[in-house]
Short mmCIF file of C-alpha atoms and ligand atoms in Angstrom, two decimals:
data_model
loop_
_atom_site.label_atom_id
_atom_site.label_comp_id
_atom_site.label_asym_id
_atom_site.label_seq_id
_atom_site.Cartn_x
_atom_site.Cartn_y
_atom_site.Cartn_z
CA UNK W 3 -0.17 -0.09 -0.24
CA UNK W 4 1.22 3.70 -1.04
CA UNK W 5 -0.40 6.06 1.00
CA UNK W 6 0.50 8.79 2.86
CA UNK W 7 -1.06 10.63 5.69
CA UNK W 8 -4.01 13.22 3.86
CA UNK W 9 -3.17 16.81 3.35
CA UNK W 10 -5.32 17.65 5.69
CA UNK W 11 -3.43 15.84 8.32
CA UNK W 12 -0.31 17.31 7.43
CA UNK W 13 -1.41 20.36 7.58
CA UNK W 14 -2.65 19.74 11.33
CA UNK W 15 0.59 18.47 12.00
CA UNK W 16 2.44 21.95 10.61
CA UNK W 17 0.42 23.43 12.77
CA UNK W 18 0.60 21.57 16.41
CA UNK W 19 3.30 21.87 19.10
CA UNK W 20 5.99 20.19 19.55
CA UNK W 21 5.86 17.69 22.60
CA UNK W 22 8.94 15.47 22.06
CA UNK W 23 12.36 16.05 22.66
CA UNK W 24 15.72 14.04 21.30
CA UNK W 25 16.13 11.19 23.42
CA UNK W 26 19.54 9.66 22.79
CA UNK W 27 19.70 5.79 24.05
CA UNK W 28 23.47 4.84 24.29
CA UNK W 29 23.14 1.32 23.23
CA UNK W 30 19.16 0.37 21.36
CA UNK W 31 19.97 -3.57 21.79
CA UNK W 32 16.59 -4.51 21.42
CA UNK W 33 16.33 -3.20 18.07
CA UNK W 34 19.78 -4.01 16.73
CA UNK W 35 20.42 -6.38 14.50
CA UNK W 36 21.28 -9.73 15.37
CA UNK W 37 24.90 -9.97 16.18
CA UNK W 38 26.45 -7.05 14.63
CA UNK W 39 29.39 -5.38 16.27
CA UNK W 40 29.13 -1.62 16.66
CA UNK W 41 30.05 1.04 18.59
CA UNK W 42 29.50 1.45 21.93
CA UNK W 43 27.28 4.41 21.52
CA UNK W 44 26.19 3.07 18.09
CA UNK W 45 22.57 5.04 17.07
CA UNK W 46 19.47 3.75 15.92
CA UNK W 47 18.18 4.45 12.74
CA UNK W 48 14.84 3.30 11.15
CA UNK W 49 14.45 3.96 6.90
CA UNK W 50 11.35 5.33 6.10
CA UNK W 51 10.67 3.97 2.53
CA UNK W 52 12.06 1.04 1.03
CA UNK W 53 12.57 1.92 -2.26
CA UNK W 54 15.49 1.87 -4.68
CA UNK W 55 17.89 3.85 -2.31
CA UNK W 56 17.12 2.51 1.00
CA UNK W 57 17.88 -1.18 -0.68
CA UNK W 58 20.41 -0.72 -2.06
CA UNK W 59 22.62 2.14 -1.08
CA UNK W 60 21.19 2.76 2.51
CA UNK W 61 21.03 -0.52 4.19
CA UNK W 62 24.16 -2.09 2.99
CA UNK W 63 25.76 1.09 3.94
CA UNK W 64 24.64 0.60 7.71
CA UNK W 65 26.02 -2.74 7.61
CA UNK W 66 29.58 -0.76 7.69
CA UNK W 67 28.82 2.24 9.50
CA UNK W 68 30.50 2.33 13.01
CA UNK W 69 28.24 4.90 14.88
CA UNK W 70 25.05 4.16 13.55
CA UNK W 71 22.74 0.65 12.98
CA UNK W 72 19.88 -0.51 11.01
CA UNK W 73 17.39 -0.04 14.08
CA UNK W 74 13.88 -0.04 12.04
CA UNK W 75 11.96 0.38 9.46
CA UNK W 76 8.70 2.19 8.08
CA UNK W 77 6.73 1.12 4.67
CA UNK W 78 3.28 0.59 3.56
CA UNK W 79 3.90 -2.70 1.82
CA UNK W 80 3.93 -5.52 4.26
CA UNK W 81 5.86 -7.94 1.82
CA UNK W 82 9.17 -5.59 2.18
CA UNK W 83 8.70 -5.76 6.18
CA UNK W 84 8.71 -9.07 6.09
CA UNK W 85 11.45 -9.26 3.69
CA UNK W 86 13.80 -6.79 5.44
CA UNK W 87 12.73 -8.35 9.04
CA UNK W 88 14.44 -11.42 7.71
CA UNK W 89 17.20 -10.09 6.15
CA UNK W 90 18.27 -7.65 8.87
CA UNK W 91 16.95 -9.27 11.97
CA UNK W 92 14.41 -6.40 12.54
CA UNK W 93 12.29 -6.90 15.20
CA UNK W 94 8.30 -6.53 14.88
CA UNK W 95 8.04 -3.98 17.42
CA UNK W 96 10.84 -1.96 15.16
CA UNK W 97 8.48 -2.24 11.98
CA UNK W 98 5.89 0.61 11.20
CA UNK W 99 3.73 1.36 8.39
CA UNK W 100 2.74 4.76 7.60
CA UNK W 101 0.08 5.19 9.85
CA UNK W 102 1.57 3.79 12.83
CA UNK W 103 4.67 5.66 11.81
CA UNK W 104 3.93 8.28 15.00
CA UNK W 105 3.80 5.48 17.75
CA UNK W 106 7.84 5.49 17.24
CA UNK W 107 8.06 8.08 19.73
CA UNK W 108 8.06 5.19 22.13
CA UNK W 109 10.88 3.30 20.90
CA UNK W 110 13.98 3.80 22.30
CA UNK W 111 15.68 1.89 19.85
CA UNK W 112 15.41 4.41 16.88
CA UNK W 113 17.26 7.40 17.28
CA UNK W 114 17.07 8.96 13.83
CA UNK W 115 14.70 9.02 11.41
CA UNK W 116 16.03 8.82 7.82
CA UNK W 117 13.57 9.75 5.51
CA UNK W 118 13.44 8.54 2.11
CA UNK W 119 9.97 8.67 0.61
CA UNK W 120 8.97 10.71 -2.78
CA UNK W 121 9.93 14.37 -2.28
CA UNK W 122 6.83 15.59 -1.74
CA UNK W 123 6.22 13.22 1.21
CA UNK W 124 9.84 14.73 3.20
CA UNK W 125 7.83 17.38 4.84
CA UNK W 126 5.56 15.87 6.26
CA UNK W 127 7.75 12.44 7.62
CA UNK W 128 10.64 14.88 8.56
CA UNK W 129 8.00 16.65 10.85
CA UNK W 130 6.28 13.66 12.13
CA UNK W 131 10.08 12.19 13.05
CA UNK W 132 10.56 15.78 14.89
CA UNK W 133 7.34 15.61 16.76
CA UNK W 134 8.43 12.55 17.99
CA UNK W 135 11.43 13.25 19.35
CA UNK W 136 13.78 11.63 16.69
CA UNK W 137 16.65 13.34 15.44
CA UNK W 138 15.75 13.57 11.10
CA UNK W 139 17.73 12.87 7.88
CA UNK W 140 15.63 13.94 5.29
CA UNK W 141 16.52 13.09 1.58
CA UNK W 142 17.41 15.55 -1.08
CA UNK W 143 15.41 17.74 -2.31
CA UNK W 144 14.78 18.51 1.16
CA UNK W 145 11.32 19.36 0.22
CA UNK W 146 9.36 20.81 -2.93
CA UNK W 147 9.06 24.55 -1.70
CA UNK W 148 10.83 26.75 0.16
CA UNK W 149 8.16 26.99 2.90
CA UNK W 150 8.14 23.59 3.64
CA UNK W 151 11.70 23.76 4.43
CA UNK W 152 10.93 26.06 6.78
CA UNK W 153 8.57 23.83 8.56
CA UNK W 154 11.26 21.27 8.89
CA UNK W 155 13.64 23.32 10.22
CA UNK W 156 11.19 24.95 12.63
CA UNK W 157 9.93 21.59 13.74
CA UNK W 158 13.25 20.37 14.36
CA UNK W 159 14.22 23.37 16.39
CA UNK W 160 11.22 23.06 18.45
CA UNK W 161 11.71 19.64 18.91
CA UNK W 162 15.63 19.73 20.17
CA UNK W 163 16.58 17.16 17.08
CA UNK W 164 19.32 17.61 14.83
CA UNK W 165 18.75 17.84 11.15
CA UNK W 166 20.40 16.38 8.56
CA UNK W 167 19.95 16.37 4.43
CA UNK W 168 20.91 13.34 2.86
CA UNK W 169 23.57 15.40 0.70
CA UNK W 170 26.22 12.23 0.95
CA UNK W 171 28.93 14.13 -1.08
CA UNK W 172 29.94 16.94 1.62
CA UNK W 173 31.67 13.31 3.60
CA UNK W 174 33.22 12.02 0.58
CA UNK W 175 37.28 12.64 -0.02
CA UNK W 176 37.20 13.81 -3.56
CA UNK W 177 34.40 16.29 -2.40
CA UNK W 178 36.38 17.80 0.55
CA UNK W 179 39.19 17.99 -1.51
CA UNK W 180 37.71 20.24 -4.00
CA UNK W 181 36.12 22.58 -1.11
CA UNK W 182 39.76 22.46 0.53
CA UNK W 183 41.30 23.66 -2.78
CA UNK W 184 38.65 26.74 -2.61
CA UNK W 185 39.13 26.91 1.05
CA UNK W 186 43.31 27.55 0.66
CA UNK W 187 43.35 28.76 -2.85
CA UNK W 188 45.41 26.14 -3.90
CA UNK W 189 45.04 27.23 -7.45
CA UNK W 190 44.13 31.35 -6.35
CA UNK W 191 40.63 32.48 -6.80
CA UNK W 192 38.29 30.70 -8.73
CA UNK W 193 36.86 32.41 -11.75
CA UNK W 194 34.58 30.47 -13.08
CA UNK W 195 32.74 26.82 -12.32
CA UNK W 196 31.01 24.53 -14.85
CA UNK W 197 28.83 21.81 -13.14
CA UNK W 198 26.71 19.57 -14.96
CA UNK W 199 24.36 16.29 -13.21
CA UNK W 200 21.73 14.51 -15.84
CA UNK W 201 20.88 11.02 -16.68
CA UNK W 202 18.69 9.91 -18.81
CA UNK W 203 15.18 8.60 -17.65
CA UNK W 204 13.54 5.88 -19.91
CA UNK W 205 10.59 3.18 -18.68
CA UNK W 206 7.79 3.89 -16.84
CA UNK W 207 6.20 7.01 -17.87
CA UNK W 208 3.51 7.16 -14.92
CA UNK W 209 6.98 6.77 -12.17
CA UNK W 210 6.91 9.78 -9.02
CA UNK W 211 9.79 11.56 -10.31
CA UNK W 212 7.92 12.32 -13.32
CA UNK W 213 4.83 13.46 -11.64
CA UNK W 214 5.20 16.56 -10.07
CA UNK W 215 2.46 16.47 -7.40
CA UNK W 216 4.94 13.91 -6.10
CA UNK W 217 8.38 15.08 -6.91
CA UNK W 218 8.12 19.09 -6.86
CA UNK W 219 9.66 19.03 -10.29
CA UNK W 220 11.52 17.26 -12.65
CA UNK W 221 15.28 17.36 -13.17
CA UNK W 222 16.31 20.37 -11.16
CA UNK W 223 14.78 18.64 -8.26
CA UNK W 224 16.23 15.35 -8.92
CA UNK W 225 19.92 15.88 -10.22
CA UNK W 226 19.86 19.55 -10.23
CA UNK W 227 20.45 20.09 -6.64
CA UNK W 228 23.86 17.88 -7.09
CA UNK W 229 24.80 20.60 -10.09
CA UNK W 230 23.90 23.88 -7.62
CA UNK W 231 25.84 22.44 -4.79
CA UNK W 232 28.89 21.75 -7.26
CA UNK W 233 28.90 25.21 -8.18
CA UNK W 234 28.38 26.61 -4.33
CA UNK W 235 31.56 24.75 -3.15
CA UNK W 236 33.60 24.61 -6.25
CA UNK W 237 33.42 28.60 -5.73
CA UNK W 238 33.10 28.66 -1.73
CA UNK W 239 30.07 31.18 -2.23
CA UNK W 240 26.83 31.36 -2.57
CA UNK W 241 25.53 32.96 -5.52
CA UNK W 242 23.95 36.65 -5.89
CA UNK W 243 21.94 36.00 -9.18
CA UNK W 244 20.65 33.55 -11.36
CA UNK W 245 19.30 33.19 -14.99
CA UNK W 246 17.79 30.13 -16.42
CA UNK W 247 16.18 28.62 -19.17
CA UNK W 248 14.40 25.08 -20.10
CA UNK W 249 14.96 23.09 -23.10
CA UNK W 250 12.31 20.01 -24.00
CA UNK W 251 12.57 17.84 -26.84
CA UNK W 252 10.57 14.97 -25.65
CA UNK W 253 7.53 16.81 -24.28
CA UNK W 254 5.25 13.29 -24.65
CA UNK W 255 7.40 11.40 -22.10
CA UNK W 256 7.97 14.61 -19.76
CA UNK W 257 4.36 15.77 -19.62
CA UNK W 258 4.24 17.24 -16.22
CA UNK W 259 8.24 17.83 -15.29
CA UNK W 260 11.03 19.87 -16.46
CA UNK W 261 13.64 17.43 -18.75
CA UNK W 262 16.72 19.97 -19.52
CA UNK W 263 17.53 23.14 -17.69
CA UNK W 264 20.65 25.23 -17.70
CA UNK W 265 21.53 28.20 -15.51
CA UNK W 266 23.85 30.61 -15.13
CA UNK W 267 25.28 32.52 -11.62
CA UNK W 268 27.20 35.28 -10.81
CA UNK W 269 29.03 34.79 -7.56
CA UNK W 270 29.93 37.76 -5.03
CA UNK W 271 33.96 37.98 -5.54
CA UNK W 272 33.48 37.65 -9.41
CA UNK W 273 32.99 34.41 -10.45
CA UNK W 274 30.71 33.09 -13.32
CA UNK W 275 29.56 29.98 -12.95
CA UNK W 276 27.15 27.87 -15.09
CA UNK W 277 24.85 24.33 -14.63
CA UNK W 278 23.15 22.15 -16.65
CA UNK W 279 20.91 19.45 -15.45
CA UNK W 280 18.79 17.28 -17.43
CA UNK W 281 16.56 13.68 -17.24
CA UNK W 282 17.35 13.12 -21.44
CA UNK W 283 21.05 13.19 -21.45
CA UNK W 284 24.36 11.79 -19.74
CA UNK W 285 26.50 14.22 -17.40
CA UNK W 286 28.28 14.25 -14.35
CA UNK W 287 31.10 16.54 -14.40
CA UNK W 288 32.80 19.93 -11.78
CA UNK W 289 35.11 21.91 -13.44
CA UNK W 290 36.52 25.08 -12.17
CA UNK W 291 38.78 27.71 -13.83
CA UNK W 292 40.94 29.21 -11.19
CA UNK W 293 43.38 32.45 -11.46
CA UNK W 294 46.58 29.89 -11.44
CA UNK W 295 45.10 26.53 -12.69
CA UNK W 296 42.30 24.37 -12.68
CA UNK W 297 40.04 21.63 -11.03
CA UNK W 298 38.09 18.73 -12.25
CA UNK W 299 35.83 16.21 -10.89
CA UNK W 300 34.29 13.39 -13.53
CA UNK W 301 32.06 11.74 -12.15
CA UNK W 302 31.55 14.51 -9.75
CA UNK W 303 28.32 13.60 -8.16
CA UNK W 304 27.66 9.18 -8.59
CA UNK W 305 27.99 6.74 -5.75
CA UNK W 306 31.84 6.54 -6.64
CA UNK W 307 34.53 5.85 -7.26
CA UNK W 308 34.50 9.72 -8.42
CA UNK W 309 37.82 10.36 -10.26
CA UNK W 310 39.44 14.09 -10.40
CA UNK W 311 42.83 15.89 -11.90
CA UNK W 312 43.78 19.56 -11.54
CA UNK W 313 46.25 21.31 -13.34
CA UNK W 314 49.00 20.05 -10.96
CA UNK W 315 47.54 16.03 -11.67
CA UNK W 316 45.72 13.50 -10.76
CA UNK W 317 43.53 13.71 -7.42
CA UNK W 318 43.21 10.38 -5.94
CA UNK W 319 41.51 8.46 -2.74
CA UNK W 320 40.42 5.44 -1.64
CA UNK W 321 36.88 4.30 -1.85
CA UNK W 322 34.45 3.89 0.76
CA UNK W 323 30.28 3.76 0.68
CA UNK W 324 29.78 7.34 0.53
CA UNK W 325 26.44 6.76 2.49
CA UNK W 326 28.66 5.14 5.39
CA UNK W 327 30.51 7.74 5.89
CA UNK W 328 27.63 10.54 5.55
CA UNK W 329 25.56 8.50 8.18
CA UNK W 330 28.45 8.13 10.45
CA UNK W 331 29.46 12.00 9.88
CA UNK W 332 26.08 12.87 11.10
CA UNK W 333 25.81 10.28 14.18
CA UNK W 334 29.19 11.75 15.28
CA UNK W 335 27.61 15.67 14.93
CA UNK W 336 24.82 14.01 17.59
CA UNK W 337 27.33 12.44 19.72
CA UNK W 338 30.36 14.33 19.45
CA UNK W 339 29.06 17.90 18.21
CA UNK W 340 31.08 17.46 15.33
CA UNK W 341 29.97 19.95 12.32
CA UNK W 342 26.78 19.01 10.61
CA UNK W 343 28.18 18.63 7.08
CA UNK W 344 24.87 19.05 5.32
CA UNK W 345 22.23 20.86 7.66
CA UNK W 346 18.83 22.25 7.22
CA UNK W 347 19.66 25.67 6.23
CA UNK W 348 21.69 23.90 3.24
CA UNK W 349 18.68 22.27 1.71
CA UNK W 350 16.70 25.72 2.15
CA UNK W 351 18.82 27.60 0.76
CA UNK W 352 19.44 25.06 -2.45
CA UNK W 353 15.02 24.99 -2.49
CA UNK W 354 15.30 28.84 -2.90
CA UNK W 355 17.96 28.79 -5.87
CA UNK W 356 15.76 26.17 -7.33
CA UNK W 357 12.39 28.41 -6.93
CA UNK W 358 14.34 31.27 -8.83
CA UNK W 359 15.42 29.17 -11.36
CA UNK W 360 11.66 28.34 -11.86
CA UNK W 361 10.82 32.07 -11.76
CA UNK W 362 13.73 32.69 -13.96
CA UNK W 363 12.35 30.46 -16.51
CA UNK W 364 8.68 32.10 -16.15
CA UNK W 365 10.09 35.19 -16.59
CA UNK W 366 11.83 34.25 -19.81
CA UNK W 367 15.44 34.05 -18.74
CA UNK W 368 15.13 37.26 -16.61
CA UNK W 369 17.94 37.63 -13.72
CA UNK W 370 16.86 36.81 -10.52
CA UNK W 371 18.49 38.55 -7.52
CA UNK W 372 19.20 35.96 -4.13
CA UNK W 373 19.68 37.21 -1.11
CA UNK W 374 21.37 34.49 0.68
CA UNK W 375 24.27 35.71 2.76
CA UNK W 376 26.60 32.45 3.74
CA UNK W 377 23.58 30.79 4.64
CA UNK W 378 24.57 26.84 4.41
CA UNK W 379 28.34 27.73 3.17
CA UNK W 380 29.85 24.70 5.33
CA UNK W 381 33.31 23.38 5.39
P1 NAD D 6 11.81 4.80 -4.89
O1 NAD D 6 10.86 5.14 -6.10
O2 NAD D 6 13.09 3.46 -5.43
O3 NAD D 6 11.26 4.37 -3.83
C1 NAD D 6 10.35 5.48 -3.01
C2 NAD D 6 9.51 4.63 -1.72
O4 NAD D 6 8.51 5.37 -1.22
C3 NAD D 6 9.37 3.16 -2.61
O5 NAD D 6 9.12 2.08 -1.03
C4 NAD D 6 7.59 3.73 -2.39
O6 NAD D 6 7.22 2.28 -1.92
C5 NAD D 6 7.07 4.77 -1.28
N1 NAD D 6 6.53 5.35 -1.74
C6 NAD D 6 5.16 5.85 -1.02
N2 NAD D 6 4.50 6.25 -0.83
C7 NAD D 6 4.66 6.68 -2.43
C8 NAD D 6 3.49 7.07 -3.27
N3 NAD D 6 2.56 8.07 -3.04
N4 NAD D 6 4.49 7.64 -4.79
C9 NAD D 6 5.71 6.41 -5.18
N5 NAD D 6 6.48 5.67 -4.02
C10 NAD D 6 5.76 5.78 -2.20
O7 NAD D 6 12.47 6.06 -5.00
P2 NAD D 6 14.01 6.49 -4.26
O8 NAD D 6 15.15 6.74 -5.80
O9 NAD D 6 14.62 5.42 -3.20
O10 NAD D 6 14.20 7.99 -3.81
C11 NAD D 6 13.87 8.24 -2.90
C12 NAD D 6 14.31 9.39 -1.96
O11 NAD D 6 15.63 9.23 -2.19
C13 NAD D 6 13.86 10.50 -3.37
O12 NAD D 6 13.78 12.17 -2.76
C14 NAD D 6 15.41 10.87 -3.90
O13 NAD D 6 15.37 11.68 -4.50
C15 NAD D 6 16.07 10.31 -2.63
N6 NAD D 6 17.40 9.85 -3.06
C16 NAD D 6 18.54 10.43 -2.81
C17 NAD D 6 20.03 9.70 -3.70
C18 NAD D 6 20.77 9.74 -2.84
O14 NAD D 6 21.55 10.18 -3.77
N7 NAD D 6 20.80 10.84 -1.90
C19 NAD D 6 19.47 8.98 -4.52
C20 NAD D 6 18.25 8.03 -4.81
C21 NAD D 6 17.30 8.85 -4.23
#
């Protein structure tokens, strides 16, 4: 069953006071996976939505994490619940459906709720998780409007829980190296950045990613947030303005959502930037031209291993699961107060930029001013 709580119930949730406060169970053994050896203070994560990303990336990564483990699941499909319970030894009391989800408040074995649902459901389940007193990881894009991002941030603040966005690349070494180049001005000031993130969508035209009510938008909200992120950490600045154009070559397939978008940014330090995102071509690259050289990642945003070069030579790091690194980093943020590498403000910033891009397209490519200050700049 693929249900969500009705819009009326969601609005009620948005209006409710937040009752819970975060409880960290230091040793949540009751829902821990059978026999898995974990750090003494391992936190329990419940995955909400057992689709492709949870199944093929997050659950396997949670077998490798040091500071957190798979403790619970939330699914509308009983057959999946059974399969996952068997595969990962998850006890019945740590399995919820979308209706019983709020009872997770009483489950001390679960510290973090990871929302891995279609984009339009992120806000509802992130807010319900916060109200249940659980820390929240919300997948990208954070939500489908800036207003929803604000509601998630407010709910987490009121509940006193931590909020992270599923931007796994901030924990990834090639990306961290690029951020270091920019921070330390290894090649001087960045003068131009170009970032592309795209893949070819085929198959079922009724999939949720092509349905605006569920996705909030097409290529831009799916892959475009990666190119926006790349342009920002590729310059170390938030853009001052954006202009954008949309291209459509398969309108019969992309009936409801954007197919290809290009956008140009101006950055306060004088750098220029451009991004391309699409559901109808392949691209996976970050390139920056600097005063005294250049750097490039290609691939720049897939699950890895990534690859990179600069005017000084090859960039090379050992590959590890990005999702493992990301979830361990977020857990350490909770347990040890290390920096939150992808906070809610970053997800909101990207949604402000996405809304400005759609607005520019609606106005024939008009330049839209952005007043982002330094919000969401991390690392
Ligand atoms: P998916 O389609 O494979 O899974 C979606 C899940 O949501 C399924 O289990 C489905 O049963 C459930 N669901 C509940 N209500 C639904 C409804 N009304 N319609 C459709 N499905 C419904 O999607 P996915 O690839 O797992 O993506 C889930 C989220 O994770 C998205 O927000 C996506 O952007 C994000 N994601 C992030 C990354 C990353 O690298 N950070 C990668 C892939 C996906």
